[in-house]
Structure formats: structure tokens, C-alpha cells
mmCIF file of C-alpha atoms (C1' of nucleotides) in Angstrom:
data_model
loop_
_atom_site.group_PDB
_atom_site.id
_atom_site.type_symbol
_atom_site.label_atom_id
_atom_site.label_comp_id
_atom_site.label_asym_id
_atom_site.label_seq_id
_atom_site.Cartn_x
_atom_site.Cartn_y
_atom_site.Cartn_z
ATOM 1 C CA MET A 21 126.989 99.998 86.249
ATOM 2 C CA SER A 22 124.778 97.059 85.400
ATOM 3 C CA LYS A 23 121.312 97.300 84.041
ATOM 4 C CA ARG A 24 118.501 97.486 86.579
ATOM 5 C CA HIS A 25 114.897 96.489 86.357
ATOM 6 C CA TRP A 26 111.728 98.296 87.341
ATOM 7 C CA LEU A 27 107.981 98.036 87.276
ATOM 8 C CA PHE A 28 105.989 101.098 86.226
ATOM 9 C CA LYS A 29 102.280 101.261 86.924
ATOM 10 C CA SER A 30 99.868 103.118 84.741
ATOM 11 C CA GLU A 31 96.127 103.344 84.565
ATOM 12 C CA PRO A 32 95.382 102.520 80.922
ATOM 13 C CA THR A 33 92.618 105.107 80.811
ATOM 14 C CA ALA A 34 95.297 107.691 81.629
ATOM 15 C CA TYR A 35 98.188 106.243 79.627
ATOM 16 C CA SER A 36 98.294 102.723 78.220
ATOM 17 C CA PHE A 37 101.031 100.609 76.705
ATOM 18 C CA GLU A 38 99.263 101.078 73.370
ATOM 19 C CA ASP A 39 99.690 104.828 73.848
ATOM 20 C CA LEU A 40 103.409 104.273 74.432
ATOM 21 C CA ILE A 41 103.685 102.221 71.237
ATOM 22 C CA LYS A 42 101.890 104.946 69.333
ATOM 23 C CA ASP A 43 104.007 107.720 70.850
ATOM 24 C CA GLU A 44 107.291 105.752 70.507
ATOM 25 C CA VAL A 45 108.796 107.753 73.372
ATOM 26 C CA ALA A 46 107.054 109.096 76.465
ATOM 27 C CA GLU A 47 108.123 111.529 79.131
ATOM 28 C CA TRP A 48 107.106 109.749 82.332
ATOM 29 C CA ASP A 49 105.876 112.919 83.973
ATOM 30 C CA GLY A 50 103.500 113.627 86.805
ATOM 31 C CA VAL A 51 105.018 111.384 89.480
ATOM 32 C CA ARG A 52 104.320 113.248 92.724
ATOM 33 C CA ASN A 53 105.465 110.814 95.379
ATOM 34 C CA TYR A 54 108.837 111.287 97.075
ATOM 35 C CA GLN A 55 109.794 107.632 97.189
ATOM 36 C CA ALA A 56 109.137 107.231 93.474
ATOM 37 C CA ARG A 57 110.792 110.601 92.815
ATOM 38 C CA ASN A 58 113.986 109.488 94.506
ATOM 39 C CA MET A 59 114.196 106.434 92.257
ATOM 40 C CA LEU A 60 113.492 108.479 89.121
ATOM 41 C CA ARG A 61 116.110 111.055 90.114
ATOM 42 C CA ASP A 62 118.838 108.740 91.379
ATOM 43 C CA ASP A 63 118.432 105.184 90.211
ATOM 44 C CA VAL A 64 116.457 104.781 86.985
ATOM 45 C CA LYS A 65 119.029 104.909 84.193
ATOM 46 C CA GLU A 66 119.068 104.826 80.426
ATOM 47 C CA GLY A 67 119.076 101.199 79.304
ATOM 48 C CA ASP A 68 117.171 99.846 82.309
ATOM 49 C CA GLY A 69 114.300 97.423 81.704
ATOM 50 C CA VAL A 70 110.718 98.157 82.734
ATOM 51 C CA LEU A 71 107.723 95.917 83.263
ATOM 52 C CA PHE A 72 104.695 97.941 82.167
ATOM 53 C CA TYR A 73 101.710 97.227 84.432
ATOM 54 C CA HIS A 74 98.117 98.289 83.909
ATOM 55 C CA SER A 75 96.438 99.222 87.184
ATOM 56 C CA ASN A 76 92.855 100.049 88.066
ATOM 57 C CA THR A 77 91.507 98.098 85.128
ATOM 58 C CA GLN A 78 90.452 94.614 84.150
ATOM 59 C CA PRO A 79 92.458 92.518 83.797
ATOM 60 C CA LEU A 80 95.238 93.799 86.044
ATOM 61 C CA ALA A 81 98.361 92.730 84.202
ATOM 62 C CA VAL A 82 101.880 93.365 83.007
ATOM 63 C CA VAL A 83 101.215 94.017 79.341
ATOM 64 C CA GLY A 84 104.713 94.459 77.970
ATOM 65 C CA THR A 85 108.237 95.664 78.571
ATOM 66 C CA ALA A 86 109.738 99.078 77.994
ATOM 67 C CA LEU A 87 113.182 100.608 77.966
ATOM 68 C CA VAL A 88 114.416 103.673 79.781
ATOM 69 C CA VAL A 89 115.825 105.889 77.034
ATOM 70 C CA ARG A 90 116.707 108.911 79.183
ATOM 71 C CA SER A 91 117.839 108.919 82.818
ATOM 72 C CA GLY A 92 116.188 111.108 85.435
ATOM 73 C CA TYR A 93 115.819 114.830 84.737
ATOM 74 C CA PRO A 94 113.561 117.556 86.155
ATOM 75 C CA ASP A 95 109.838 117.192 85.449
ATOM 76 C CA HIS A 96 109.070 120.458 83.699
ATOM 77 C CA THR A 97 105.316 119.875 83.925
ATOM 78 C CA ALA A 98 105.596 120.728 87.637
ATOM 79 C CA TRP A 99 106.112 124.442 86.919
ATOM 80 C CA ASP A 100 103.656 124.527 84.042
ATOM 81 C CA VAL A 101 100.455 125.847 85.586
ATOM 82 C CA HIS A 102 98.466 124.403 82.693
ATOM 83 C CA SER A 103 99.789 120.862 83.138
ATOM 84 C CA GLU A 104 97.948 117.981 84.787
ATOM 85 C CA HIS A 105 100.112 118.080 87.920
ATOM 86 C CA PRO A 106 101.376 121.588 88.607
ATOM 87 C CA ASP A 107 103.411 122.185 91.756
ATOM 88 C CA PRO A 108 104.229 125.858 92.369
ATOM 89 C CA LYS A 109 106.977 124.882 94.830
ATOM 90 C CA SER A 110 109.002 123.303 92.021
ATOM 91 C CA THR A 111 110.922 125.701 89.778
ATOM 92 C CA PRO A 112 113.480 125.338 86.962
ATOM 93 C CA GLY A 113 116.121 126.663 89.383
ATOM 94 C CA SER A 114 115.279 124.184 92.108
ATOM 95 C CA PRO A 115 113.213 121.323 90.751
ATOM 96 C CA ILE A 116 111.431 118.980 93.132
ATOM 97 C CA TRP A 117 110.030 116.379 90.761
ATOM 98 C CA TYR A 118 111.821 114.199 88.230
ATOM 99 C CA MET A 119 110.948 112.032 85.273
ATOM 100 C CA VAL A 120 112.545 109.662 82.782
ATOM 101 C CA ASP A 121 111.786 108.889 79.154
ATOM 102 C CA LEU A 122 110.430 105.479 78.192
ATOM 103 C CA ALA A 123 110.208 103.661 74.884
ATOM 104 C CA PRO A 124 108.239 100.467 74.262
ATOM 105 C CA ASP A 125 110.252 97.267 73.994
ATOM 106 C CA LYS A 126 108.037 94.176 73.674
ATOM 107 C CA LEU A 127 104.255 94.039 73.638
ATOM 108 C CA PHE A 128 103.280 90.786 75.310
ATOM 109 C CA SER A 129 101.037 88.752 73.013
ATOM 110 C CA ASN A 130 99.578 87.458 76.278
ATOM 111 C CA PRO A 131 99.449 89.804 79.270
ATOM 112 C CA VAL A 132 100.696 88.351 82.560
ATOM 113 C CA THR A 133 97.821 88.933 84.927
ATOM 114 C CA ARG A 134 98.131 89.830 88.579
ATOM 115 C CA VAL A 135 96.261 86.635 89.441
ATOM 116 C CA PHE A 136 98.755 84.569 87.440
ATOM 117 C CA MET A 137 101.658 86.370 89.096
ATOM 118 C CA MET A 138 100.207 85.717 92.534
ATOM 119 C CA SER A 139 100.147 82.009 91.748
ATOM 120 C CA ASN A 140 103.919 82.017 91.160
ATOM 121 C CA SER A 141 105.929 81.628 94.360
ATOM 122 C CA PHE A 142 109.058 82.980 92.643
ATOM 123 C CA LEU A 143 107.325 86.359 92.556
ATOM 124 C CA SER A 144 106.124 86.426 96.158
ATOM 125 C CA ASN A 145 108.568 89.176 97.140
ATOM 126 C CA MET A 146 107.448 91.591 94.452
ATOM 127 C CA ILE A 147 106.322 94.920 95.934
ATOM 128 C CA LEU A 148 103.413 94.974 93.487
ATOM 129 C CA LEU A 149 101.889 91.851 95.008
ATOM 130 C CA LYS A 150 102.085 93.011 98.610
ATOM 131 C CA LYS A 151 98.909 94.310 100.152
ATOM 132 C CA GLY A 152 98.414 98.036 100.227
ATOM 133 C CA THR A 153 101.382 99.118 98.106
ATOM 134 C CA ARG A 154 100.610 102.145 95.992
ATOM 135 C CA LEU A 155 104.100 102.920 94.747
ATOM 136 C CA SER A 156 103.925 103.640 91.018
ATOM 137 C CA ILE A 157 107.644 103.032 90.372
ATOM 138 C CA GLN A 158 109.071 99.888 91.913
ATOM 139 C CA PRO A 159 112.382 98.043 91.698
ATOM 140 C CA VAL A 160 112.182 94.416 90.593
ATOM 141 C CA THR A 161 115.013 91.919 90.447
ATOM 142 C CA LYS A 162 116.481 90.646 87.189
ATOM 143 C CA GLU A 163 115.076 87.238 88.094
ATOM 144 C CA GLU A 164 111.563 88.607 88.642
ATOM 145 C CA PHE A 165 111.732 90.569 85.394
ATOM 146 C CA GLU A 166 112.834 87.506 83.447
ATOM 147 C CA GLU A 167 110.260 85.303 85.151
ATOM 148 C CA VAL A 168 107.408 87.595 84.103
ATOM 149 C CA VAL A 169 108.682 87.583 80.508
ATOM 150 C CA ARG A 170 108.927 83.787 80.674
ATOM 151 C CA MET A 171 105.362 83.568 82.013
ATOM 152 C CA SER A 172 104.112 85.641 79.109
ATOM 153 C CA ASN A 173 105.835 83.339 76.637
ATOM 154 C CA SER A 174 104.397 80.296 78.417
ATOM 155 C CA ILE A 175 100.779 81.304 77.868
ATOM 156 C CA GLN A 176 99.176 79.526 74.936
ATOM 157 C "C1'" DG B 29 106.822 117.281 116.817
ATOM 158 C "C1'" DC B 30 102.395 114.962 117.351
ATOM 159 C "C1'" DC B 31 98.413 113.306 115.424
ATOM 160 C "C1'" DA B 32 93.609 113.696 113.640
ATOM 161 C "C1'" DA B 33 91.426 114.642 109.472
ATOM 162 C "C1'" DC B 34 91.375 114.230 104.881
ATOM 163 C "C1'" DG B 35 92.429 112.832 100.086
ATOM 164 C "C1'" DT B 36 94.142 109.341 96.987
ATOM 165 C "C1'" DT B 37 95.370 104.859 95.249
ATOM 166 C "C1'" DG B 38 93.979 100.764 93.688
ATOM 167 C "C1'" DG B 39 92.613 95.877 94.681
ATOM 168 C "C1'" DC B 40 88.564 93.390 95.499
ATOM 169 C "C1'" DG C 13 80.884 100.649 95.337
ATOM 170 C "C1'" DC C 14 83.638 99.556 99.318
ATOM 171 C "C1'" DC C 15 87.367 100.177 102.008
ATOM 172 C "C1'" DA C 16 92.333 99.304 103.608
ATOM 173 C "C1'" DA C 17 96.571 101.381 103.314
ATOM 174 C "C1'" DC C 18 99.087 105.223 102.872
ATOM 175 C "C1'" DG C 19 100.757 110.082 102.221
ATOM 176 C "C1'" DT C 20 99.890 114.831 103.200
ATOM 177 C "C1'" DT C 21 98.132 118.742 105.636
ATOM 178 C "C1'" DG C 22 97.515 121.716 109.278
ATOM 179 C "C1'" DG C 23 96.065 122.850 114.080
ATOM 180 C "C1'" DC C 24 97.969 122.719 118.400
#
DNA sequence: GCCAACGTTGGC
DNA sequence: GCCAACGTTGGC
């Protein structure tokens, strides 16, 4: 089983990369989209690499990398009526929603902006850069992951 | 099972 | 603030 790579979106006003650094480990809870759920439940594994992207902000950018430190497990906030995203249909006995745990890896000294990424033809197949995609958990290739890291290092 | 209405995401 | 692109809901 080789390591996979992902891109996780987060609105920094809700949860930023700085928050992740402060917290050291975060339960990536609250994902309520079936496509993203399936990846969290089945495919996102401990040790996988994550590009951490800030959405709905300025500048839009990948701001660092993170590591998956726990593979998919049931999102217990779903059956907590006081949580941000309760779902009464999900129960401990038959969970619907899943999450993983993330830890920060590298904070980019220079964020890789969406505009910069769009200028790089190597990244043209990234789901993030396609029009209208709202998926908050996305697979990226090893090459795309490494290219974004390289772009960050290339910025003066 | 279809599809219109509605709500949300998120770039611009 | 606008609106395109989706996902979900619910009437039929």
C-alpha cells in the first residue's frame, strides 16, 4: 500500500493551517458530502500527504502540507446534537459520516496561490482548478503534490 | 423515478 | 455582491 496524496480545503475563518499548527492534531470532522465521505472512509490512510488549501479567502492558496495520522473512522460529531453539523440519521451503531485525523507537516514560507497554480500547465488536471468543483477532499497525484511543494520553494 | 425549487459552495 | 455549479429535498 503506497502513500497517497490529497488536497483538503478549509475556509481559514473556520479552521486555518495556523489553527492546525496550534492544535498539533485535528479531527477533520463535519464533512457532509458523500463523495468526500467515501474517500475519508475508504481511501485516506495514515501516512498519506495532504496539501492544505485555504478557500473563500484572499489569497486563495495552498499554505502548507499536512499528514494523515489516523485513517478514516466514524465522525462522532454527527450524533452530537450540540455539534456544528449534527445528523440525526447517523448513529454510533450505523455511522454515515467519517473523518480522519490530520497533523501539520510543513508550513510554506510562501503560499502557492491559486493564480500561480493556474499558470502551471503541469497542474491543469487538478480537480481544484476545474470550474465549479466544490469537493472539499480531493485526490492529487504524487507529481502534483511534489510540484506544488517545489513551487513554494521556488518563490523568493 | 423525475424534476423543479432551494440551499450551499466558493471563485470572481 | 454576484452568480455558476452542484447537491439535496420533496411533490407528484
